[in-house]
Coordinates of C-alpha atoms and ligand atoms in Angstrom, one line a residue:
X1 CA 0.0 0.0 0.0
X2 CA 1.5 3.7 -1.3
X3 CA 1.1 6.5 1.7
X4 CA -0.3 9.9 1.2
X5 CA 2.6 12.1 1.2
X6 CA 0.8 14.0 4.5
X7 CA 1.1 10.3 5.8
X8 CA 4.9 10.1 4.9
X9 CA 5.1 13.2 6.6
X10 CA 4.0 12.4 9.7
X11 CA 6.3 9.0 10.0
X12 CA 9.4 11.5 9.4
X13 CA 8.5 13.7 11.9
X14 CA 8.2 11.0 14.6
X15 CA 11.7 9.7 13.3
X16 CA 13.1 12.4 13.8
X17 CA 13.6 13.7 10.0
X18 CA 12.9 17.3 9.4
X19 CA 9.4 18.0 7.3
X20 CA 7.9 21.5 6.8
X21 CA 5.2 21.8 9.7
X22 CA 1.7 21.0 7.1
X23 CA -1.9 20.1 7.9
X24 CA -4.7 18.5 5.7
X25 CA -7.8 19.5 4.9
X26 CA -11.0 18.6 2.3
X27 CA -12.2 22.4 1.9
X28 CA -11.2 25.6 0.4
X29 CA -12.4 27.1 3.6
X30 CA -10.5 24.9 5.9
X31 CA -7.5 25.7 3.5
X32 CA -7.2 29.4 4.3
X33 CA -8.0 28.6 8.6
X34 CA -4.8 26.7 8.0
X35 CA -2.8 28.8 6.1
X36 CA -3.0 31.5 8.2
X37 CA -2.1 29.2 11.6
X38 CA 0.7 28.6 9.3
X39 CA 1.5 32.0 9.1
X40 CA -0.1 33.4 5.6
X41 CA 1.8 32.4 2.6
X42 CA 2.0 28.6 1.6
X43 CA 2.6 25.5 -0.4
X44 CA -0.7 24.2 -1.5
X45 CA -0.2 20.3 -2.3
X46 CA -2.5 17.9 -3.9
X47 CA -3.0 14.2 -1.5
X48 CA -3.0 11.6 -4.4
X49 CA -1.1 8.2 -5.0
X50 CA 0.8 8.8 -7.6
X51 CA 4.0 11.1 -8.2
X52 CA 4.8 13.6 -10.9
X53 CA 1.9 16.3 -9.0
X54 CA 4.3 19.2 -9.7
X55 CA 3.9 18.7 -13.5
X56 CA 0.2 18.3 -13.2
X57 CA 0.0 21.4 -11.5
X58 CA -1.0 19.8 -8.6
X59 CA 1.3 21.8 -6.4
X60 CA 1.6 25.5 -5.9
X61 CA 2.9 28.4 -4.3
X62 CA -0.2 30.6 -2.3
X63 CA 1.5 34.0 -0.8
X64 CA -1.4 34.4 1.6
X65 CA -4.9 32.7 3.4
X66 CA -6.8 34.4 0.7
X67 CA -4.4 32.6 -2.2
X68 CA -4.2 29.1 -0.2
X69 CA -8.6 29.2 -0.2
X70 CA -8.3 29.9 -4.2
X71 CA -5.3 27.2 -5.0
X72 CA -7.2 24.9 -2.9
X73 CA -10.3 25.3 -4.5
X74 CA -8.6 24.7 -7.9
X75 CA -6.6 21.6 -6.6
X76 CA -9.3 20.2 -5.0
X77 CA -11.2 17.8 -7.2
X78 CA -8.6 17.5 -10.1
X79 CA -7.4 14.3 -11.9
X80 CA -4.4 13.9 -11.9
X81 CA -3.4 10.3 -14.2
X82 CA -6.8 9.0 -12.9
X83 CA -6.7 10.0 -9.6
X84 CA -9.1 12.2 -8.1
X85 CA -7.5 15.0 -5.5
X86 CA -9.7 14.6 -2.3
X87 CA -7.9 16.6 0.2
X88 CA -4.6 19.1 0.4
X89 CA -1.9 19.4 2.0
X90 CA -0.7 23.2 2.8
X91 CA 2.7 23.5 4.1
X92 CA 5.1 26.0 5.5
X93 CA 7.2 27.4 2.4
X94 CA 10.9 26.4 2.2
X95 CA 13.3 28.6 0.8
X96 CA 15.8 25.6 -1.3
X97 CA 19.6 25.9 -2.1
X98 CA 19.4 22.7 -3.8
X99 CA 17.4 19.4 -4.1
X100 CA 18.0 15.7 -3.6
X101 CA 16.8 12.4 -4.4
X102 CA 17.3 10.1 -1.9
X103 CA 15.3 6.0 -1.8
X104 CA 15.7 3.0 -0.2
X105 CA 14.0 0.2 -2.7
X106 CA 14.0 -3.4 -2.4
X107 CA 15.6 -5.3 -4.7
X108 CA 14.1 -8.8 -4.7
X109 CA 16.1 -9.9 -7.6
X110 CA 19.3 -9.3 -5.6
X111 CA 17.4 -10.2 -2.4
X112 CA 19.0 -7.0 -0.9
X113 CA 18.0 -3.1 -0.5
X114 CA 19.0 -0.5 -3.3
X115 CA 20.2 3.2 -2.3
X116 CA 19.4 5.5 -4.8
X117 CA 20.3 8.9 -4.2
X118 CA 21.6 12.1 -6.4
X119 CA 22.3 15.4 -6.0
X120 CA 20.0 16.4 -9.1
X121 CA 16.6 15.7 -7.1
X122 CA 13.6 17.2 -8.3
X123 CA 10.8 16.8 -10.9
X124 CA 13.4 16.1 -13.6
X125 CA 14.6 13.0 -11.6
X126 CA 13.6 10.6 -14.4
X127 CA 15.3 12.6 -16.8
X128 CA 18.6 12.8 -15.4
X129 CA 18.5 9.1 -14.8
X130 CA 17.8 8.3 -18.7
X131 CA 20.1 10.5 -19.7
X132 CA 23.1 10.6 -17.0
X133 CA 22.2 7.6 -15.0
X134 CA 26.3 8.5 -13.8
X135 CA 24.6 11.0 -11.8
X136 CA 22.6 8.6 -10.0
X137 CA 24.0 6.2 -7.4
X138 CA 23.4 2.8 -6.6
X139 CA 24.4 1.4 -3.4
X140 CA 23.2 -1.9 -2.7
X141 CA 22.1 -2.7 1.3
X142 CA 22.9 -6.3 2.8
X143 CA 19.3 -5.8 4.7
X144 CA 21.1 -7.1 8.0
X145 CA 23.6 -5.0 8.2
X146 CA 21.2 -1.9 7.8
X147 CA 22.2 2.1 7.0
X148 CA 24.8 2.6 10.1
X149 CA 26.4 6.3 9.8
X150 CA 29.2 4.8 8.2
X151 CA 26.9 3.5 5.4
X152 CA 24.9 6.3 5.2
X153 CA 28.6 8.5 4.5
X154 CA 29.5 6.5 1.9
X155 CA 26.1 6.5 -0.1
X156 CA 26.2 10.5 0.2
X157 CA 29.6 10.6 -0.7
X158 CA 28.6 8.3 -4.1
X159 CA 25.9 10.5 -4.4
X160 CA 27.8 13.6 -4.1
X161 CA 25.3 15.0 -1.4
X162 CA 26.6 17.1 1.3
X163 CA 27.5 15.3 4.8
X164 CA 24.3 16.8 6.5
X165 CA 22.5 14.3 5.1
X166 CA 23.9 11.1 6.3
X167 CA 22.1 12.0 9.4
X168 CA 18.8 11.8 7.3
X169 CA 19.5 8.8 5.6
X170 CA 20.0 6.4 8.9
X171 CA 16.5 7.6 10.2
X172 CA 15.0 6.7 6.5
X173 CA 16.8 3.2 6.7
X174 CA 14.6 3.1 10.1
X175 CA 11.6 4.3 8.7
X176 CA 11.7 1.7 6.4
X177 CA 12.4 -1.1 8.6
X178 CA 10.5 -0.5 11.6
X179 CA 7.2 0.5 9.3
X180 CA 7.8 -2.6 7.1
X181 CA 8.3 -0.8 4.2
X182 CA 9.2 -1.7 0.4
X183 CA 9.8 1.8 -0.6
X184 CA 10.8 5.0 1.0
X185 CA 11.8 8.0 -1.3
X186 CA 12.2 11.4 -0.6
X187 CA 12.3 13.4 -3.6
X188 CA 13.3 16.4 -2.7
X189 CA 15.1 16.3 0.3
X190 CA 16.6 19.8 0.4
X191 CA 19.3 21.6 1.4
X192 CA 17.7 25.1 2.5
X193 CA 19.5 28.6 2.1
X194 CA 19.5 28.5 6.1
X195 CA 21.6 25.1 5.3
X196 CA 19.2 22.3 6.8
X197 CA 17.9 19.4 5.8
X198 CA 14.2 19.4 5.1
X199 CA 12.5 16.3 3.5
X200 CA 10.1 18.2 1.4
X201 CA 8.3 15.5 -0.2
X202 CA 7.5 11.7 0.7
X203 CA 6.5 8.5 -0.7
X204 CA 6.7 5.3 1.6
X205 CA 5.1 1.8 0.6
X206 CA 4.1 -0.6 3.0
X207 CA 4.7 -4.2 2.8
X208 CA 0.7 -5.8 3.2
X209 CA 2.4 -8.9 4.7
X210 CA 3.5 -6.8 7.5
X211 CA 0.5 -5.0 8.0
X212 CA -0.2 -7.7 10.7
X213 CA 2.5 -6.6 13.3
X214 CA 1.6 -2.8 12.4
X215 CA -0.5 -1.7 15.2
X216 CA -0.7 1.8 13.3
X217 CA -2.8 0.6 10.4
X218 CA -5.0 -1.9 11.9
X219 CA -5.5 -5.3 11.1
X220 CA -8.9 -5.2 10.4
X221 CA -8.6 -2.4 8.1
X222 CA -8.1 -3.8 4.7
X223 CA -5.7 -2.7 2.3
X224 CA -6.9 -0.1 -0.4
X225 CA -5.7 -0.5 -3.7
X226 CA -3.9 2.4 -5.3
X227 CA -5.1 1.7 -8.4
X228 CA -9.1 3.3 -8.6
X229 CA -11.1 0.4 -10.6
X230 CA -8.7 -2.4 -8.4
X231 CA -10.1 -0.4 -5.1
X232 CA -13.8 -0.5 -6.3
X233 CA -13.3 -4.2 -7.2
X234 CA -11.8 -4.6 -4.0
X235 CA -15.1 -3.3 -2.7
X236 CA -17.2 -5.8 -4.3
X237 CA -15.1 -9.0 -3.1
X238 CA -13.8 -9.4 -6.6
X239 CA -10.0 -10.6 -7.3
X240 CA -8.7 -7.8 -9.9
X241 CA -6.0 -7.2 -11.4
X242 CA -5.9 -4.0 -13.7
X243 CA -3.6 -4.8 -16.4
X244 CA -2.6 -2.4 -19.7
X245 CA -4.5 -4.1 -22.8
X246 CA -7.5 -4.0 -24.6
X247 CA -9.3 -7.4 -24.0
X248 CA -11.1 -7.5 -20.4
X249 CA -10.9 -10.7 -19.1
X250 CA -13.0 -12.7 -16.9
X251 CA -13.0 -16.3 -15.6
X252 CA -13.1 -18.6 -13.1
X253 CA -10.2 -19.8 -10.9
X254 CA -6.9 -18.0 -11.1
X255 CA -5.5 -20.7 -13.2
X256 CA -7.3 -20.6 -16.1
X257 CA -7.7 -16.6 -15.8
X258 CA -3.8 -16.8 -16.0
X259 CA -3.8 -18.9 -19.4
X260 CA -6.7 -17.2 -20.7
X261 CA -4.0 -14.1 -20.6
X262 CA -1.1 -15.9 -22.2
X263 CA -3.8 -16.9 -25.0
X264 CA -5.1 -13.6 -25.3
X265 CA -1.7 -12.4 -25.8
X266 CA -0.6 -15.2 -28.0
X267 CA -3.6 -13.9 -30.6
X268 CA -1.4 -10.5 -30.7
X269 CA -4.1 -8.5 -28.2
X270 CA -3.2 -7.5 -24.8
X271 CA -5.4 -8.4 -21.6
X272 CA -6.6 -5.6 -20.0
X273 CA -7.0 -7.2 -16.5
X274 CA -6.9 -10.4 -14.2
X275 CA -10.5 -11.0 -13.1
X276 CA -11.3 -14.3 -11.3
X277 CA -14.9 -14.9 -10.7
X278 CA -13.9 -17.7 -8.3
X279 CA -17.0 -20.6 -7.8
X280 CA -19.3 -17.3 -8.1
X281 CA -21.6 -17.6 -11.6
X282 CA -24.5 -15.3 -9.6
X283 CA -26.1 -12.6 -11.3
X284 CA -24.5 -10.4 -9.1
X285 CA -21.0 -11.8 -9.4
X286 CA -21.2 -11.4 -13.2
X287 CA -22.9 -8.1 -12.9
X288 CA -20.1 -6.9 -10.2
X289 CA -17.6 -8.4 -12.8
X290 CA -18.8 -7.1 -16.1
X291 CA -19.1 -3.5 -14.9
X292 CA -15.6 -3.6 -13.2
X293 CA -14.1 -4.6 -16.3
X294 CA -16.2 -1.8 -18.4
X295 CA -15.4 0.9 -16.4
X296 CA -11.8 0.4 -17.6
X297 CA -12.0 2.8 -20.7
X298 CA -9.0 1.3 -22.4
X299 CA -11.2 -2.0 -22.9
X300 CA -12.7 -2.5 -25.8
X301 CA -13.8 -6.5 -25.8
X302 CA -14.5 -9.2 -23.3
X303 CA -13.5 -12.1 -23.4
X304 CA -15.5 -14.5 -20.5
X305 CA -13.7 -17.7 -20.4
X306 CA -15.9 -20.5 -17.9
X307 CA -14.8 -23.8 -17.2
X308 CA -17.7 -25.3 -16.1
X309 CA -16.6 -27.7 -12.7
X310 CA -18.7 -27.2 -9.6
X311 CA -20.1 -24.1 -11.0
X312 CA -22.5 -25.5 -13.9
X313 CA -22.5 -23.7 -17.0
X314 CA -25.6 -22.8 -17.4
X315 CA -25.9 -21.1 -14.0
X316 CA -22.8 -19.5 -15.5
X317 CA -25.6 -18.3 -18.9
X318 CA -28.2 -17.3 -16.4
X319 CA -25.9 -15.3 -14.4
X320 CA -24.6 -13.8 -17.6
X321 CA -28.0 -12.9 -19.0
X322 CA -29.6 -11.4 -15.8
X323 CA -26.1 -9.3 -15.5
X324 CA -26.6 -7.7 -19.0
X325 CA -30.4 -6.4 -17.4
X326 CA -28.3 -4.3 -15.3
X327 CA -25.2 -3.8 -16.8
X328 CA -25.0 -2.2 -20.2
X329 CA -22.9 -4.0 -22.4
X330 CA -21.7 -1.0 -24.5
X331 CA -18.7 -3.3 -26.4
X332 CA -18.5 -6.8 -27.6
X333 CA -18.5 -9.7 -25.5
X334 CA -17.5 -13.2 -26.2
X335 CA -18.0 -16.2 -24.2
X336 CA -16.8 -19.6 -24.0
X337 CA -18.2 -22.3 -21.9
X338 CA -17.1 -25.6 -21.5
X339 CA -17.0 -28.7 -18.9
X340 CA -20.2 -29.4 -16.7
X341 CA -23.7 -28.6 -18.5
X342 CA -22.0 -26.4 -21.3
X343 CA -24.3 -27.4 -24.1
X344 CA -26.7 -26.0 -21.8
X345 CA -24.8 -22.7 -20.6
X346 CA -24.6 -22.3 -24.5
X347 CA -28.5 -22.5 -25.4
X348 CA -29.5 -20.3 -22.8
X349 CA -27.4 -17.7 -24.4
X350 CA -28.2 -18.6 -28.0
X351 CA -31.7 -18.1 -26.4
X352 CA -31.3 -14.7 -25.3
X353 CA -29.4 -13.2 -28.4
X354 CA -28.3 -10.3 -27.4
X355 CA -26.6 -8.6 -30.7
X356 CA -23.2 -7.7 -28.4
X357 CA -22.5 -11.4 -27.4
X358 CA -21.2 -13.7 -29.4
X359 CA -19.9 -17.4 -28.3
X360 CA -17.1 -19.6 -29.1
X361 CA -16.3 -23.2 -28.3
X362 CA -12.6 -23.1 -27.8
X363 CA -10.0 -20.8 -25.8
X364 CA -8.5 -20.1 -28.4
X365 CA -11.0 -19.3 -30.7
X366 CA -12.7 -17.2 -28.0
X367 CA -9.4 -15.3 -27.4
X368 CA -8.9 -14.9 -31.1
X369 CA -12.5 -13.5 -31.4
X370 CA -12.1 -11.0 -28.6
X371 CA -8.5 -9.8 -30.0
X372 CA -9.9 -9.4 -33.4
X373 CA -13.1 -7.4 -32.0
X374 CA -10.8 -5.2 -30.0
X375 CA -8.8 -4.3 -32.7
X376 CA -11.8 -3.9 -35.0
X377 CA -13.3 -1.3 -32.9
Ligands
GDP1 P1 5.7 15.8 -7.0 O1 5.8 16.6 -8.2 O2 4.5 15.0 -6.9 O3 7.0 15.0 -6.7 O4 5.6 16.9 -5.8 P2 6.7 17.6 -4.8 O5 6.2 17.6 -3.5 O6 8.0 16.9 -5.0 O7 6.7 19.0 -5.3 C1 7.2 19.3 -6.7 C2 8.2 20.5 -6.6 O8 7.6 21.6 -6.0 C3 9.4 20.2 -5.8 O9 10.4 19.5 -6.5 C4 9.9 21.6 -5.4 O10 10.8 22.1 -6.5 C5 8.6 22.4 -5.4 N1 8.3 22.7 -4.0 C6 7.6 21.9 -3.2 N2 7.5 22.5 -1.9 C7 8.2 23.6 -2.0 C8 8.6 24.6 -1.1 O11 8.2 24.6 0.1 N3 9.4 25.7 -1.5 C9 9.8 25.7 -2.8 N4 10.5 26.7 -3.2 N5 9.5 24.8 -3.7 C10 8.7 23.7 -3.3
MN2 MN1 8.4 14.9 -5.4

């Protein structure tokens, strides 16, 4: 699970790492209250899961309470890449010298931690690492060993940061090993013209698996998906992956979900997601599943792919049929049914005829179908 930057925040402050003092709010109102308690002018930020805010104009500059109301009010419900800003951040102002890039990521092929710092942070980060990845260093971390000061010295001085940091970078190492963390990545950390360190902006991932032994989350409180359709499919119970094709995919049991998307890709189309109805053919499963998969607006076929076992078939049809009453099927859908009481699965769609849904008899002729209707469209 990815942190809200004013979440980030707060973790830093109780390890000790400097932040800009901040509050959040919802409301353009509740932005200016805060901006002046913050002492007038401020640094309105948008609260979304995903980076690159600054280029989306998601983060601004307000000189006073009357500024920080307006910003806020334009912040406030914007998309940025599909996310939809719900609340603000306003921050005290820092005056920079120069920015950072400092991260600890894990690196599961190397079964270690990666440093990552340079001193040419900033919203041109990616940048400088496609074109001068010289100026970024790599410092790999034997996780039981851990970011001592002496560590910490030599990634800084690989990085060419100043020495004021390596205080910075031990407490990250902490953050990220006491909060179970895959990622933590400050981007800036600054060096101000008073010459301190100020993380100015903060992205930390938790681990799920930990989130057991984290008293601060909750165990009960399930994990929201970053990813918008994945969290409303989450909502419903549904197992959803949101993938980057064309072809929506739905089927029952993960295995033959996970062949259906080699096939699908093996026909030259690319799946659009991992949906796995499980044992459920109701209605309400199918209508859950159909409009999950819909509301993805990069999808332009479905592909239903049903192995009939414990779940007949033609419970599979009915559930189908009854979900299109509810769900409007506004692209092409193509179904294949086979194993337990297929013929019938089969006539009960034949029977309703709807002009969208087509069937086929095969996976692969199903997947081939769906890629060629994709592409058609
Ligand atoms: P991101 O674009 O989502 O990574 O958002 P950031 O929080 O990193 O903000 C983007 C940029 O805004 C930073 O790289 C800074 O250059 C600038 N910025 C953010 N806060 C301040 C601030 O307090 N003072 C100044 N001068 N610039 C800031
Ligand atoms: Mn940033």
């Amino acid at each position: 699970m990815d942190l809200y930057e004013h979440q980030a925040r707060d973790i830093f402050e109780e390890y000790g790492i400097t932040v800009p003092r901040a509050e959040v709010t919802d409301s353009p109102e509740g932005a200016r209250v805060i901006a002046r308690r913050l002492g007038g002018s401020v640094v309105v930020k948008a609260q979304v899961r995903t980076g690159g805010r600054g280029k989306a104009g998601g983060v601004a500059l307000a000189a006073d309470p009357a500024a920080a109301e307006r910003t806020a009010r334009r912040i406030l419900g914007m998309d940025i890449k599909g996310h939809t800003v719900g609340t603000v951040m306003l921050a005290q102002p820092v005056a920079i010298a120069r920015e950072f890039y400092v991260s600890y990521v894990l690196d599961r092929a190397a079964g270690r931690f990666l440093a990552i710092a340079s001193a040419e942070g900033g919203m041109e980060i990616e940048e400088v690492a496609a074109r001068r990845p010289e100026a970024v260093a790599r410092i790999p971390v034997d996780p039981a060993e851990g970011v001592t000061s002496a560590t910490a010295a030599r990634i800084a001085r690989a990085a060419g940061l100043p020495p004021q940091t390596v205080d910075t970078l031990v407490r990250l190492w902490q953050v990220l090993i006491r909060e179970d963390a895959l990622l933590v990545e400050v981007n800036p950390l600054v060096l101000t013209e008073q010459g301190r360190i100020v993380a100015l902006d903060g992205k930390v991932t938790l681990d799920d698996n930990a989130r057991f032994r984290q008293a601060r989350w909750g165990a009960d409180d399930p994990a929201v998906p970053d990813d918008p359709l994945e969290a409303a499919a989450a909502a419903k119970g549904l197992n959803y992956v949101r993938l980057d094709g064309e072809v929506g995919v739905i089927g029952n049991g993960a295995g033959l979900v996970m062949s259906t998307l080699d096939v699908v890709a093996g026909c030259g189309a690319r799946p659009a997601d991992f949906l796995d109805i499980g044992g459920g053919a109701s209605a309400r499963t199918m209508a859950d599943a159909l409009s999950v998969v819909l509301a993805d607006p990069a999808v332009k076929s479905v592909l239903v792919n049903v192995f009939g076992g414990i779940t007949a078939c033609d419970a599979v049809a009915d559930g189908i049929v009854r979900a299109l009453d509810t769900v409007r099927l506004t692209r092409p859908l193509v179904v294949r049914l086979d194993g337990n009481n297929a013929a019938r699965g089969r006539a009960v769609l034949d029977a309703h005829a709807h002009p969208l849904v087509r069937q086929a008899t095969t996976m692969d002729g199903a997947a081939r179908a769906a890629a060629h209707l994709a592409h058609a469209s």
